PDB file of C-alpha atoms in Angstrom:
ATOM      1  CA  MET A   1     110.355 128.296 163.750  1.00 95.00           C
ATOM      2  CA  VAL A   2     113.069 130.502 162.619  1.00 97.00           C
ATOM      3  CA  VAL A   3     112.368 132.572 159.229  1.00 96.00           C
ATOM      4  CA  CYS A   4     115.491 134.002 157.744  1.00 97.00           C
ATOM      5  CA  GLY A   5     114.820 136.680 155.431  1.00 95.00           C
ATOM      6  CA  LEU A   6     111.651 138.896 155.854  1.00 95.00           C
ATOM      7  CA  GLY A   7     111.239 140.103 152.311  1.00 91.00           C
ATOM      8  CA  ARG A   8     107.629 139.543 150.876  1.00 89.00           C
ATOM      9  CA  PHE A   9     107.783 135.826 150.884  1.00 90.00           C
ATOM     10  CA  GLY A  10     109.458 135.549 154.312  1.00 93.00           C
ATOM     11  CA  LYS A  11     107.229 138.093 155.843  1.00 94.00           C
ATOM     12  CA  SER A  12     104.038 136.589 154.342  1.00 92.00           C
ATOM     13  CA  LEU A  13     105.191 133.031 155.606  1.00 92.00           C
ATOM     14  CA  ALA A  14     106.045 134.108 159.073  1.00 94.00           C
ATOM     15  CA  LEU A  15     102.648 136.150 159.631  1.00 94.00           C
ATOM     16  CA  GLU A  16     100.788 133.183 158.536  1.00 93.00           C
ATOM     17  CA  LEU A  17     102.724 130.945 160.814  1.00 93.00           C
ATOM     18  CA  MET A  18     101.836 133.340 163.499  1.00 94.00           C
ATOM     19  CA  LYS A  19      98.190 133.134 162.630  1.00 92.00           C
ATOM     20  CA  ALA A  20      98.548 129.490 162.991  1.00 90.00           C
ATOM     21  CA  ASP A  21      99.801 129.804 166.693  1.00 91.00           C
ATOM     22  CA  THR A  22     103.340 129.018 165.601  1.00 92.00           C
ATOM     23  CA  GLU A  23     105.990 131.023 167.462  1.00 94.00           C
ATOM     24  CA  VAL A  24     108.195 132.594 165.100  1.00 96.00           C
ATOM     25  CA  LEU A  25     111.866 134.138 165.325  1.00 97.00           C
ATOM     26  CA  GLY A  26     112.287 136.519 162.190  1.00 97.00           C
ATOM     27  CA  ILE A  27     115.674 137.573 161.171  1.00 97.00           C
ATOM     28  CA  ASP A  28     116.779 139.942 158.610  1.00 96.00           C
ATOM     29  CA  ALA A  29     119.741 142.197 157.719  1.00 95.00           C
ATOM     30  CA  SER A  30     117.495 145.011 157.019  1.00 94.00           C
ATOM     31  CA  ALA A  31     116.246 147.160 160.107  1.00 96.00           C
ATOM     32  CA  ASP A  32     113.433 148.206 157.685  1.00 95.00           C
ATOM     33  CA  ALA A  33     112.161 144.640 157.046  1.00 94.00           C
ATOM     34  CA  VAL A  34     112.383 143.702 160.780  1.00 96.00           C
ATOM     35  CA  GLN A  35     110.593 147.124 161.621  1.00 95.00           C
ATOM     36  CA  SER A  36     107.789 146.168 159.199  1.00 94.00           C
ATOM     37  CA  VAL A  37     106.945 142.898 161.399  1.00 94.00           C
ATOM     38  CA  SER A  38     107.810 144.559 164.764  1.00 90.00           C
ATOM     39  CA  GLY A  39     105.263 143.490 167.336  1.00 92.00           C
ATOM     40  CA  ARG A  40     103.631 140.984 164.910  1.00 94.00           C
ATOM     41  CA  LEU A  41     106.029 138.065 165.396  1.00 96.00           C
ATOM     42  CA  THR A  42     107.007 136.396 168.642  1.00 95.00           C
ATOM     43  CA  HIS A  43     110.792 137.975 168.061  1.00 96.00           C
ATOM     44  CA  ALA A  44     112.008 139.927 165.078  1.00 96.00           C
ATOM     45  CA  VAL A  45     115.864 140.567 165.192  1.00 97.00           C
ATOM     46  CA  VAL A  46     118.285 142.723 162.804  1.00 97.00           C
ATOM     47  CA  ALA A  47     121.250 140.245 162.005  1.00 97.00           C
ATOM     48  CA  ASP A  48     123.545 138.669 159.366  1.00 97.00           C
ATOM     49  CA  THR A  49     121.961 135.168 158.743  1.00 96.00           C
ATOM     50  CA  THR A  50     125.080 134.342 156.878  1.00 96.00           C
ATOM     51  CA  LYS A  51     127.233 134.440 159.936  1.00 96.00           C
ATOM     52  CA  GLU A  52     127.019 131.345 162.119  1.00 95.00           C
ATOM     53  CA  GLU A  53     128.293 133.234 165.242  1.00 96.00           C
ATOM     54  CA  ALA A  54     125.412 135.815 165.026  1.00 96.00           C
ATOM     55  CA  MET A  55     122.897 132.931 164.529  1.00 97.00           C
ATOM     56  CA  ARG A  56     124.272 131.066 167.606  1.00 96.00           C
ATOM     57  CA  GLN A  57     123.872 134.189 169.714  1.00 96.00           C
ATOM     58  CA  LEU A  58     120.175 134.146 168.648  1.00 96.00           C
ATOM     59  CA  SER A  59     120.024 130.431 169.833  1.00 96.00           C
ATOM     60  CA  VAL A  60     119.031 129.483 166.265  1.00 96.00           C
ATOM     61  CA  HIS A  61     120.620 126.157 166.604  1.00 95.00           C
ATOM     62  CA  GLU A  62     118.215 125.132 169.454  1.00 95.00           C
ATOM     63  CA  TYR A  63     115.179 125.256 166.835  1.00 96.00           C
ATOM     64  CA  SER A  64     113.954 122.279 165.075  1.00 95.00           C
ATOM     65  CA  ARG A  65     112.630 124.075 161.976  1.00 95.00           C
ATOM     66  CA  ALA A  66     113.951 126.960 159.879  1.00 96.00           C
ATOM     67  CA  VAL A  67     112.997 128.617 156.515  1.00 95.00           C
ATOM     68  CA  VAL A  68     115.306 130.665 154.245  1.00 96.00           C
ATOM     69  CA  GLY A  69     112.992 133.049 152.738  1.00 93.00           C
ATOM     70  CA  ILE A  70     115.901 134.911 150.763  1.00 92.00           C
ATOM     71  CA  GLY A  71     115.312 134.871 147.227  1.00 76.00           C
ATOM     72  CA  SER A  72     116.922 137.486 144.970  1.00 80.00           C
ATOM     73  CA  ASP A  73     120.316 137.466 146.808  1.00 90.00           C
ATOM     74  CA  ILE A  74     121.401 133.835 145.940  1.00 93.00           C
ATOM     75  CA  GLU A  75     124.860 134.095 147.663  1.00 94.00           C
ATOM     76  CA  SER A  76     123.006 135.109 150.882  1.00 95.00           C
ATOM     77  CA  SER A  77     120.448 132.380 150.574  1.00 95.00           C
ATOM     78  CA  ILE A  78     123.081 129.644 149.960  1.00 96.00           C
ATOM     79  CA  LEU A  79     125.318 130.830 152.765  1.00 97.00           C
ATOM     80  CA  THR A  80     122.331 131.140 155.501  1.00 97.00           C
ATOM     81  CA  ALA A  81     121.321 127.568 154.368  1.00 96.00           C
ATOM     82  CA  SER A  82     124.903 126.396 154.816  1.00 96.00           C
ATOM     83  CA  VAL A  83     124.971 127.999 158.365  1.00 97.00           C
ATOM     84  CA  LEU A  84     121.623 126.073 159.120  1.00 97.00           C
ATOM     85  CA  VAL A  85     122.985 122.950 157.818  1.00 96.00           C
ATOM     86  CA  GLU A  86     126.215 123.244 159.933  1.00 95.00           C
ATOM     87  CA  MET A  87     124.178 123.797 162.985  1.00 96.00           C
ATOM     88  CA  GLY A  88     122.223 120.589 162.487  1.00 95.00           C
ATOM     89  CA  ILE A  89     118.668 121.938 162.265  1.00 96.00           C
ATOM     90  CA  PRO A  90     116.671 118.917 161.579  1.00 95.00           C
ATOM     91  CA  ASN A  91     114.123 120.483 159.227  1.00 94.00           C
ATOM     92  CA  ILE A  92     115.101 123.126 156.638  1.00 96.00           C
ATOM     93  CA  TRP A  93     113.047 124.775 154.023  1.00 94.00           C
ATOM     94  CA  ALA A  94     114.405 127.163 151.578  1.00 94.00           C
ATOM     95  CA  LYS A  95     113.081 129.474 148.672  1.00 91.00           C
ATOM     96  CA  ALA A  96     114.759 129.024 145.176  1.00 91.00           C
ATOM     97  CA  ILE A  97     114.275 131.529 142.334  1.00 88.00           C
ATOM     98  CA  SER A  98     115.840 128.910 139.635  1.00 88.00           C
ATOM     99  CA  HIS A  99     116.465 125.310 138.904  1.00 87.00           C
ATOM    100  CA  SER A 100     120.130 125.885 139.455  1.00 91.00           C
ATOM    101  CA  HIS A 101     119.731 127.701 142.865  1.00 92.00           C
ATOM    102  CA  ALA A 102     117.290 124.742 143.902  1.00 90.00           C
ATOM    103  CA  ARG A 103     119.941 122.077 142.800  1.00 92.00           C
ATOM    104  CA  ILE A 104     122.710 124.047 145.025  1.00 95.00           C
ATOM    105  CA  LEU A 105     120.406 124.207 147.912  1.00 94.00           C
ATOM    106  CA  THR A 106     119.595 120.458 147.813  1.00 94.00           C
ATOM    107  CA  GLN A 107     123.182 119.604 147.442  1.00 95.00           C
ATOM    108  CA  ILE A 108     124.405 121.405 150.751  1.00 95.00           C
ATOM    109  CA  GLY A 109     121.750 119.793 152.684  1.00 95.00           C
ATOM    110  CA  VAL A 110     118.578 121.733 152.687  1.00 95.00           C
ATOM    111  CA  HIS A 111     115.665 119.280 153.369  1.00 93.00           C
ATOM    112  CA  HIS A 112     112.864 121.018 151.404  1.00 90.00           C
ATOM    113  CA  VAL A 113     113.267 123.295 148.508  1.00 90.00           C
ATOM    114  CA  THR A 114     110.338 125.381 147.041  1.00 87.00           C
ATOM    115  CA  ARG A 115     110.217 127.753 143.877  1.00 83.00           C
ATOM    116  CA  PRO A 116     107.067 129.670 144.561  1.00 78.00           C
ATOM    117  CA  GLU A 117     106.912 131.566 141.254  1.00 75.00           C
ATOM    118  CA  HIS A 118     107.599 128.355 139.330  1.00 68.00           C
ATOM    119  CA  ASP A 119     104.935 126.333 141.144  1.00 70.00           C
ATOM    120  CA  MET A 120     102.396 129.058 140.777  1.00 70.00           C
ATOM    121  CA  GLY A 121     103.316 129.554 137.130  1.00 70.00           C
ATOM    122  CA  ALA A 122     102.798 125.687 136.610  1.00 68.00           C
ATOM    123  CA  ARG A 123      99.463 125.765 138.486  1.00 66.00           C
ATOM    124  CA  VAL A 124      98.097 128.549 136.709  1.00 70.00           C
ATOM    125  CA  ALA A 125      99.111 127.005 133.138  1.00 68.00           C
ATOM    126  CA  HIS A 126      97.174 123.673 134.181  1.00 65.00           C
ATOM    127  CA  LEU A 127      94.037 125.883 135.253  1.00 67.00           C
ATOM    128  CA  VAL A 128      93.680 127.889 131.944  1.00 65.00           C
ATOM    129  CA  ARG A 129      94.239 124.862 129.710  1.00 63.00           C
ATOM    130  CA  GLY A 130      91.064 123.049 130.352  1.00 64.00           C
ATOM    131  CA  ARG A 131      88.001 122.712 132.667  1.00 67.00           C
ATOM    132  CA  MET A 132      90.119 122.746 135.828  1.00 80.00           C
ATOM    133  CA  MET A 133      89.033 125.144 138.755  1.00 84.00           C
ATOM    134  CA  ASP A 134      91.813 124.370 141.090  1.00 85.00           C
ATOM    135  CA  TYR A 135      95.100 122.029 140.882  1.00 81.00           C
ATOM    136  CA  ILE A 136      97.458 120.746 143.416  1.00 82.00           C
ATOM    137  CA  GLU A 137     100.522 119.067 142.366  1.00 80.00           C
ATOM    138  CA  PHE A 138     102.488 116.763 144.796  1.00 78.00           C
ATOM    139  CA  GLU A 139     105.733 114.788 144.641  1.00 67.00           C
ATOM    140  CA  ASP A 140     106.354 112.170 142.059  1.00 74.00           C
ATOM    141  CA  GLY A 141     103.962 113.652 139.511  1.00 81.00           C
ATOM    142  CA  PHE A 142     100.832 113.069 141.543  1.00 88.00           C
ATOM    143  CA  ALA A 143      98.049 115.528 141.643  1.00 87.00           C
ATOM    144  CA  MET A 144      94.463 116.358 142.777  1.00 90.00           C
ATOM    145  CA  VAL A 145      92.151 118.244 140.468  1.00 90.00           C
ATOM    146  CA  LYS A 146      88.856 120.155 141.102  1.00 91.00           C
ATOM    147  CA  THR A 147      87.162 120.017 137.728  1.00 91.00           C
ATOM    148  CA  THR A 148      83.833 119.461 136.001  1.00 90.00           C
ATOM    149  CA  PRO A 149      83.244 115.754 135.051  1.00 91.00           C
ATOM    150  CA  PRO A 150      83.109 114.718 131.170  1.00 90.00           C
ATOM    151  CA  ALA A 151      79.691 114.887 129.547  1.00 90.00           C
ATOM    152  CA  HIS A 152      79.436 111.092 128.987  1.00 90.00           C
ATOM    153  CA  ILE A 153      79.855 109.939 132.749  1.00 92.00           C
ATOM    154  CA  VAL A 154      76.917 112.385 133.825  1.00 93.00           C
ATOM    155  CA  GLY A 155      73.929 110.432 134.775  1.00 93.00           C
ATOM    156  CA  ARG A 156      75.813 107.242 135.430  1.00 92.00           C
ATOM    157  CA  ARG A 157      77.048 105.680 138.785  1.00 92.00           C
ATOM    158  CA  LEU A 158      80.756 105.807 139.252  1.00 93.00           C
ATOM    159  CA  SER A 159      80.929 101.968 139.200  1.00 91.00           C
ATOM    160  CA  ASP A 160      79.425 102.107 135.897  1.00 92.00           C
ATOM    161  CA  SER A 161      81.217 105.192 134.261  1.00 90.00           C
ATOM    162  CA  LYS A 162      84.749 103.334 134.212  1.00 89.00           C
ATOM    163  CA  VAL A 163      86.503 106.385 135.130  1.00 92.00           C
ATOM    164  CA  ARG A 164      89.351 104.517 136.704  1.00 90.00           C
ATOM    165  CA  GLN A 165      89.862 102.180 133.716  1.00 91.00           C
ATOM    166  CA  GLU A 166      89.573 104.895 131.175  1.00 91.00           C
ATOM    167  CA  TYR A 167      91.516 107.594 132.663  1.00 93.00           C
ATOM    168  CA  ASN A 168      93.295 106.108 135.466  1.00 94.00           C
ATOM    169  CA  VAL A 169      92.095 108.609 138.158  1.00 94.00           C
ATOM    170  CA  THR A 170      89.999 108.342 141.143  1.00 94.00           C
ATOM    171  CA  VAL A 171      86.998 110.525 141.896  1.00 94.00           C
ATOM    172  CA  VAL A 172      87.733 111.398 145.484  1.00 94.00           C
ATOM    173  CA  ALA A 173      84.798 113.801 146.284  1.00 94.00           C
ATOM    174  CA  ILE A 174      81.777 115.401 144.615  1.00 94.00           C
ATOM    175  CA  LYS A 175      79.907 118.692 144.972  1.00 93.00           C
ATOM    176  CA  ARG A 176      76.165 119.352 143.969  1.00 92.00           C
ATOM    177  CA  PRO A 177      75.101 122.912 143.169  1.00 92.00           C
ATOM    178  CA  GLY A 178      74.545 124.633 146.461  1.00 90.00           C
ATOM    179  CA  GLU A 179      76.074 122.081 148.502  1.00 91.00           C
ATOM    180  CA  GLY A 180      79.159 121.164 150.115  1.00 90.00           C
ATOM    181  CA  PHE A 181      81.694 118.454 149.021  1.00 92.00           C
ATOM    182  CA  THR A 182      80.967 114.919 149.991  1.00 93.00           C
ATOM    183  CA  TYR A 183      83.127 111.680 149.594  1.00 93.00           C
ATOM    184  CA  ALA A 184      82.361 109.910 146.448  1.00 92.00           C
ATOM    185  CA  THR A 185      81.389 106.018 146.362  1.00 92.00           C
ATOM    186  CA  ALA A 186      80.780 103.484 143.902  1.00 91.00           C
ATOM    187  CA  GLU A 187      77.151 104.248 144.079  1.00 93.00           C
ATOM    188  CA  THR A 188      77.552 108.086 143.495  1.00 93.00           C
ATOM    189  CA  ILE A 189      75.654 109.288 140.549  1.00 93.00           C
ATOM    190  CA  ILE A 190      77.250 112.210 138.659  1.00 92.00           C
ATOM    191  CA  ARG A 191      74.731 114.847 137.722  1.00 92.00           C
ATOM    192  CA  PRO A 192      74.519 117.879 135.545  1.00 92.00           C
ATOM    193  CA  GLY A 193      76.456 120.882 137.333  1.00 91.00           C
ATOM    194  CA  ASP A 194      78.329 118.780 139.564  1.00 93.00           C
ATOM    195  CA  THR A 195      81.948 119.471 140.578  1.00 93.00           C
ATOM    196  CA  VAL A 196      84.440 116.506 141.219  1.00 94.00           C
ATOM    197  CA  ILE A 197      87.682 116.270 142.961  1.00 93.00           C
ATOM    198  CA  VAL A 198      89.826 113.453 141.056  1.00 93.00           C
ATOM    199  CA  SER A 199      93.223 112.206 142.051  1.00 94.00           C
ATOM    200  CA  GLY A 200      95.853 110.497 139.837  1.00 92.00           C
ATOM    201  CA  LEU A 201      99.142 111.061 137.944  1.00 92.00           C
ATOM    202  CA  VAL A 202      99.394 114.644 136.344  1.00 86.00           C
ATOM    203  CA  ARG A 203      99.067 113.488 132.803  1.00 88.00           C
ATOM    204  CA  ASP A 204      95.943 111.377 133.767  1.00 91.00           C
ATOM    205  CA  THR A 205      94.239 114.223 135.672  1.00 90.00           C
ATOM    206  CA  GLU A 206      94.760 116.564 132.680  1.00 86.00           C
ATOM    207  CA  ARG A 207      93.290 114.126 130.213  1.00 88.00           C
ATOM    208  CA  PHE A 208      90.405 113.596 132.525  1.00 90.00           C
ATOM    209  CA  SER A 209      89.844 117.352 132.699  1.00 86.00           C
ATOM    210  CA  GLU A 210      90.140 117.932 128.947  1.00 84.00           C
ATOM    211  CA  ALA A 211      87.784 115.137 128.036  1.00 79.00           C
ATOM    212  CA  SER A 212      84.414 116.117 126.665  1.00 56.00           C
TER     213      SER A 212
END
């Protein structure tokens, strides 16, 4: 895996990949940034990621996955992504700091664009509005939510609660106080103090979490 840009985001990502036993080539134009990960990545090199010749000298074109972790310098981010696309890297991820930045990255051929600050803000917004304890949103408006169940389904089997018909969500798992999560079935009875994980469209999971 190649990580271009070893700022706060790129450095954190590269170190997490190393923890998962993934070999990482980290590249940054800043000697200080490279020095901060020296000995902690498989390879860490000072180079200009916007220059294709420099990237080819590092054999970046031989990698199958690359991440553009540059965020604040939009020009460098776009130029670096363009170099990776031109080299034919099969899987390219890039960090964007705005909607327009994300749109440009997508237009030039980046396969996966992420907006960490925006995504985290959206996640926290969901958490503070209701009984949600955790929230993960996937593509196409689909989400999984960890929450407490509405009072009116407590004491009832899931098959009798009509959760799917009323909220259009599926209860995937359930956690009793002091126990771990287990898969929910039609015969599962919701008890006081239970925590549930439900899946469905964002608006439906929100409605379930906000129900009393």
